[in-house]
Structure formats: structure tokens, C-alpha cells
XYZ file of C-alpha atoms in Angstrom:
272
model
C 118.395 -103.090 -63.771
C 115.882 -102.794 -60.899
C 114.739 -105.892 -59.171
C 111.126 -106.923 -59.946
C 110.394 -108.466 -56.612
C 108.249 -111.535 -56.070
C 106.443 -109.932 -53.145
C 105.912 -106.466 -51.651
C 107.932 -107.560 -48.579
C 110.894 -108.391 -50.837
C 110.707 -104.937 -52.449
C 110.547 -103.206 -49.069
C 113.799 -104.643 -47.853
C 115.658 -101.294 -48.121
C 113.275 -99.740 -45.554
C 114.378 -100.460 -42.026
C 114.260 -98.948 -38.619
C 115.342 -95.270 -38.582
C 114.925 -94.857 -42.332
C 114.401 -91.364 -43.754
C 111.448 -92.165 -46.010
C 109.734 -89.856 -48.473
C 106.201 -90.532 -49.674
C 103.875 -88.561 -51.949
C 100.718 -86.559 -51.255
C 97.428 -88.369 -50.871
C 96.328 -88.006 -54.510
C 99.572 -88.741 -56.305
C 99.966 -92.513 -55.937
C 100.256 -93.436 -52.268
C 101.601 -96.962 -51.722
C 98.955 -98.178 -49.270
C 99.492 -101.862 -49.825
C 103.205 -101.271 -49.063
C 102.243 -99.094 -46.051
C 100.253 -101.980 -44.555
C 103.180 -104.327 -45.240
C 105.572 -101.939 -43.396
C 103.263 -101.982 -40.384
C 103.191 -105.786 -40.468
C 107.008 -105.699 -40.578
C 106.969 -103.628 -37.381
C 109.270 -100.980 -38.862
C 110.151 -98.367 -36.193
C 111.629 -94.833 -35.793
C 110.898 -93.681 -39.360
C 111.671 -90.088 -40.272
C 108.684 -89.689 -42.536
C 108.633 -86.868 -45.135
C 105.235 -86.459 -46.791
C 105.639 -84.420 -50.013
C 104.000 -82.072 -49.238
C 100.941 -83.417 -47.307
C 99.444 -86.742 -46.197
C 96.235 -88.308 -45.002
C 95.536 -91.973 -44.244
C 99.102 -93.149 -44.840
C 100.788 -90.989 -42.253
C 97.897 -91.459 -39.780
C 98.221 -95.257 -40.068
C 102.004 -95.294 -39.699
C 101.892 -92.925 -36.730
C 99.134 -94.840 -34.992
C 100.964 -98.125 -35.509
C 104.080 -96.738 -33.813
C 106.234 -96.688 -36.918
C 107.082 -92.954 -36.938
C 109.546 -91.069 -34.768
C 109.693 -87.798 -36.809
C 107.152 -86.356 -39.238
C 108.104 -83.619 -41.656
C 105.182 -82.287 -43.665
C 102.908 -79.301 -44.190
C 99.576 -81.010 -43.277
C 97.990 -84.278 -42.273
C 94.186 -84.461 -42.602
C 91.463 -86.901 -43.725
C 89.891 -84.038 -45.716
C 86.140 -84.237 -45.832
C 86.256 -87.067 -43.276
C 87.762 -84.789 -40.604
C 91.063 -84.478 -38.759
C 93.625 -87.306 -38.849
C 92.911 -88.800 -35.349
C 96.129 -90.764 -34.647
C 98.282 -87.898 -35.936
C 96.370 -85.455 -33.725
C 96.740 -87.697 -30.672
C 100.476 -88.160 -31.295
C 101.167 -84.440 -31.657
C 99.106 -83.404 -28.643
C 100.641 -86.260 -26.635
C 104.232 -85.461 -27.710
C 104.595 -88.966 -29.036
C 106.341 -87.930 -32.264
C 108.704 -85.114 -33.240
C 106.849 -82.730 -35.568
C 108.865 -80.705 -38.117
C 106.391 -78.166 -39.501
C 106.980 -77.179 -43.068
C 105.272 -75.553 -46.063
C 104.528 -77.133 -49.415
C 107.044 -74.975 -51.367
C 109.683 -75.526 -48.692
C 109.465 -79.299 -48.906
C 109.598 -79.258 -52.690
C 112.617 -76.917 -52.588
C 114.499 -79.016 -50.017
C 114.028 -82.178 -52.114
C 114.970 -80.260 -55.296
C 118.279 -79.338 -53.575
C 119.068 -83.021 -53.076
C 117.919 -83.682 -56.628
C 120.406 -81.129 -57.912
C 123.216 -82.294 -55.593
C 123.539 -78.980 -53.720
C 123.461 -78.571 -49.882
C 120.605 -76.058 -49.703
C 117.948 -74.244 -51.650
C 116.955 -70.583 -51.239
C 113.299 -69.687 -50.806
C 111.786 -66.216 -50.283
C 108.162 -66.907 -49.375
C 108.844 -67.952 -45.755
C 109.954 -64.407 -44.788
C 107.415 -62.906 -42.363
C 106.040 -66.317 -41.311
C 106.303 -67.475 -37.712
C 107.236 -70.991 -38.945
C 110.858 -69.793 -38.956
C 110.723 -69.721 -35.135
C 110.142 -73.497 -35.090
C 112.707 -74.519 -37.707
C 116.224 -73.571 -36.480
C 117.650 -75.568 -39.383
C 116.200 -72.920 -41.804
C 118.670 -70.057 -41.986
C 117.895 -66.440 -42.946
C 120.776 -64.635 -44.637
C 121.300 -61.456 -46.599
C 121.248 -62.115 -50.306
C 124.765 -61.757 -51.765
C 123.150 -60.071 -54.782
C 121.249 -57.297 -53.080
C 121.202 -54.876 -50.191
C 118.812 -55.542 -47.273
C 117.356 -58.487 -49.206
C 116.889 -61.449 -46.796
C 116.459 -64.972 -48.152
C 115.829 -68.314 -46.353
C 118.182 -71.200 -46.965
C 116.655 -74.684 -46.640
C 118.969 -77.706 -46.096
C 118.600 -80.399 -48.677
C 116.402 -83.372 -47.759
C 118.225 -86.541 -48.870
C 115.902 -89.458 -48.228
C 117.269 -92.958 -47.704
C 114.279 -94.311 -49.658
C 111.484 -92.901 -51.804
C 108.327 -95.039 -51.859
C 105.296 -94.560 -54.212
C 102.642 -96.413 -56.205
C 102.277 -96.012 -59.998
C 100.035 -97.414 -62.739
C 102.643 -99.586 -64.504
C 106.250 -100.551 -65.122
C 107.951 -102.469 -67.914
C 110.278 -105.412 -67.571
C 113.315 -103.143 -67.828
C 112.277 -101.389 -64.602
C 111.007 -98.185 -66.176
C 108.017 -96.854 -64.234
C 105.240 -94.772 -65.777
C 104.250 -91.954 -63.391
C 102.267 -89.847 -65.855
C 101.614 -86.298 -64.679
C 102.785 -86.876 -61.109
C 106.173 -85.168 -61.560
C 106.810 -84.913 -57.811
C 107.457 -88.674 -57.925
C 110.389 -87.977 -60.177
C 111.754 -85.412 -57.717
C 111.472 -87.949 -54.925
C 113.315 -90.596 -56.951
C 116.031 -88.154 -58.037
C 116.600 -87.026 -54.411
C 116.575 -90.384 -52.708
C 119.415 -92.867 -52.362
C 117.004 -95.729 -53.275
C 113.552 -95.863 -54.767
C 110.882 -98.537 -54.291
C 107.758 -98.546 -56.453
C 104.628 -100.659 -56.337
C 102.695 -100.772 -59.582
C 99.319 -102.029 -60.792
C 100.933 -104.162 -63.529
C 104.054 -105.053 -65.493
C 103.792 -104.416 -69.220
C 105.723 -105.836 -72.168
C 107.762 -103.498 -74.371
C 109.794 -100.424 -73.463
C 107.938 -97.475 -71.929
C 110.802 -95.143 -72.845
C 110.777 -96.211 -76.511
C 107.040 -95.487 -76.953
C 106.442 -91.769 -77.678
C 102.977 -92.034 -76.038
C 104.528 -93.020 -72.666
C 108.075 -91.801 -72.735
C 107.454 -88.322 -71.315
C 105.677 -89.709 -68.249
C 108.174 -92.495 -67.580
C 110.789 -92.548 -64.817
C 113.845 -94.436 -66.165
C 114.788 -97.646 -64.464
C 118.177 -96.431 -63.349
C 116.348 -94.342 -60.702
C 114.469 -97.410 -59.394
C 115.832 -100.106 -57.101
C 112.888 -102.414 -56.572
C 109.407 -102.851 -58.075
C 106.538 -104.995 -56.828
C 103.121 -105.590 -58.367
C 100.194 -104.545 -56.090
C 96.837 -104.456 -57.815
C 94.733 -101.683 -56.306
C 97.904 -100.810 -54.385
C 96.743 -97.299 -53.462
C 93.367 -98.446 -52.020
C 91.500 -96.982 -50.237
C 93.158 -93.836 -51.544
C 92.866 -92.925 -55.254
C 95.275 -93.627 -58.103
C 95.205 -90.687 -60.558
C 93.363 -91.463 -63.816
C 92.776 -95.088 -62.633
C 90.381 -95.270 -59.700
C 88.827 -93.033 -57.069
C 89.098 -93.034 -53.337
C 86.918 -95.445 -51.388
C 84.869 -92.925 -49.420
C 82.955 -95.497 -47.426
C 86.176 -97.090 -46.226
C 87.748 -93.764 -45.325
C 84.608 -92.851 -43.348
C 84.918 -96.163 -41.483
C 88.546 -95.466 -40.748
C 87.755 -92.007 -39.403
C 85.100 -93.512 -37.111
C 87.248 -96.375 -35.804
C 90.517 -94.439 -35.492
C 88.869 -91.769 -33.337
C 89.877 -93.951 -30.327
C 92.943 -96.058 -29.570
C 90.724 -99.131 -29.164
C 88.967 -98.512 -32.489
C 92.246 -98.012 -34.248
C 93.490 -101.338 -32.947
C 90.301 -102.924 -34.275
C 91.003 -101.318 -37.692
C 94.556 -102.687 -37.701
C 93.308 -106.139 -36.846
C 90.675 -106.042 -39.632
C 92.534 -104.373 -42.500
C 96.287 -104.544 -41.776
C 96.819 -107.779 -39.820
C 93.567 -109.246 -41.276
C 92.657 -110.969 -38.046
C 88.952 -111.005 -38.943
C 86.484 -112.297 -36.410
C 85.043 -115.732 -37.139
């Protein structure tokens, strides 16, 4: 049975320096409370896989010096503009960037989910992204003549980390419609989830919740974090905090402003 941790820090124990960490896209249950806790823990050299895109989470972790390698198809603050710390890190060669596409990331994690070493994908043929990913191999299909196909190595994360609406006391986690969270948990060696609340009863036994529930045997640790996705949204629960994201975009535009943001909202060193 998964551990229901007393604190977020306790739940995050599997995530150490050099961890290959997979996190979900910015609208699927991003564990922002856990992200701030990772920064306070001074975790370093993460290989961060954002499935398949990211926004504030990746920008914060990169700016705080937690990321060595980023594998994703996009990092952006959306209507609030480019992700400033990500942009600075890429242009300054401060991180290793592994460009990908959304279907490619899903396919590579599905390979690990299925326990196979690679997954074929056709849609990359003709794209110049293949020039920048020597680990993606183009072969002739064994089932056709002159029919090239791309083979993507499986991505096997050390840890999957996400935020969800609820879990029960048996460690089953309700993820609703966010099925990529299940792919992440199936592919990873360990899974850590923060949730809004712990509920009584068995989510798998209730026909209203069973289909959207990730069984506890895929989960290693759970911690309660109310509003744990803030300032990002949690699907069907609460919207993004646009005012806060606009403030982040303004502050993080400079290294000094980003440090001020960390002091205020991550380390909570508020001025008297």
C-alpha cells in the first residue's frame, strides 16, 4: 500500500539529484506545491521530461538551477509570453535541451509502459528534428518496401510526479479524464502524487469513480496539498490565477526579479 505521507517533503524523498523526473502538461494537474518544495530541497541535475509541454513549473525549476536536461516539445507562459528563465537557459547553454514532439513523448513513455525497448512513429519523417535527436533511429519497415519508420527509445522515468483531486486511504488516486497521468505512472519506477484531499471509502469500488482511478499499486507516496496546483489550474476544480502568472512573467524577466519571486513565493522570505 502506498505511503500517505505526513508532509510533502516526506513524499518527495524518492526524488534526488540526477533523477529522471516526468511531469504532466500545464493543464493536467501540475504539482506546483511539490515543485516549490523541490526547489527548497535544492534538488540538482534533474532530467526533466514534461509530457508533452510545460509552463511555469519547468521555468521555475530551470531558473532555480534544478534542471540539467529538459526533454519536452514546448515551454511557454501562453498568453503571458515566453518562459523567461527557460529562454535564458537555452540561449545561454545552461541546460541540455532535447527537442521532441508531443506524439513522440507520448510514444516513448508508452514504450516503457508496455515494457518494450522502443516505439515506432511515422509522423517525424520529413522533419528536421531528426537531425537533433541521434537517439531516434530511422529504419526500413520490416513489413514494407521503401517504407521508413522512426524508432523512439523508451523513456523510463525514475519518478512520475503529479497533482490530482483526491485519493482514498488505500492509496488509489482519482485522476479523472487526465489519462496521461496513468501513462506516466505505468512507465515510471516510482510515482508520487499530491492530492487536494483524502476521502473515505474505496474509489475503485464506486462505479462513479472507478474508471478515472489509478490503482494504488502504481503509487508509492501521496501527500495532501490543498490548492496544490496553484497558480496553475486543476481540471474541473479551479482555474489558473492569471494575476499571479502575470506577476511571475514580469518578475522573472530578469535574474534579479526571478530571485525576488523565489524569495516571496518559494522561500517565503517576505519583507517586513
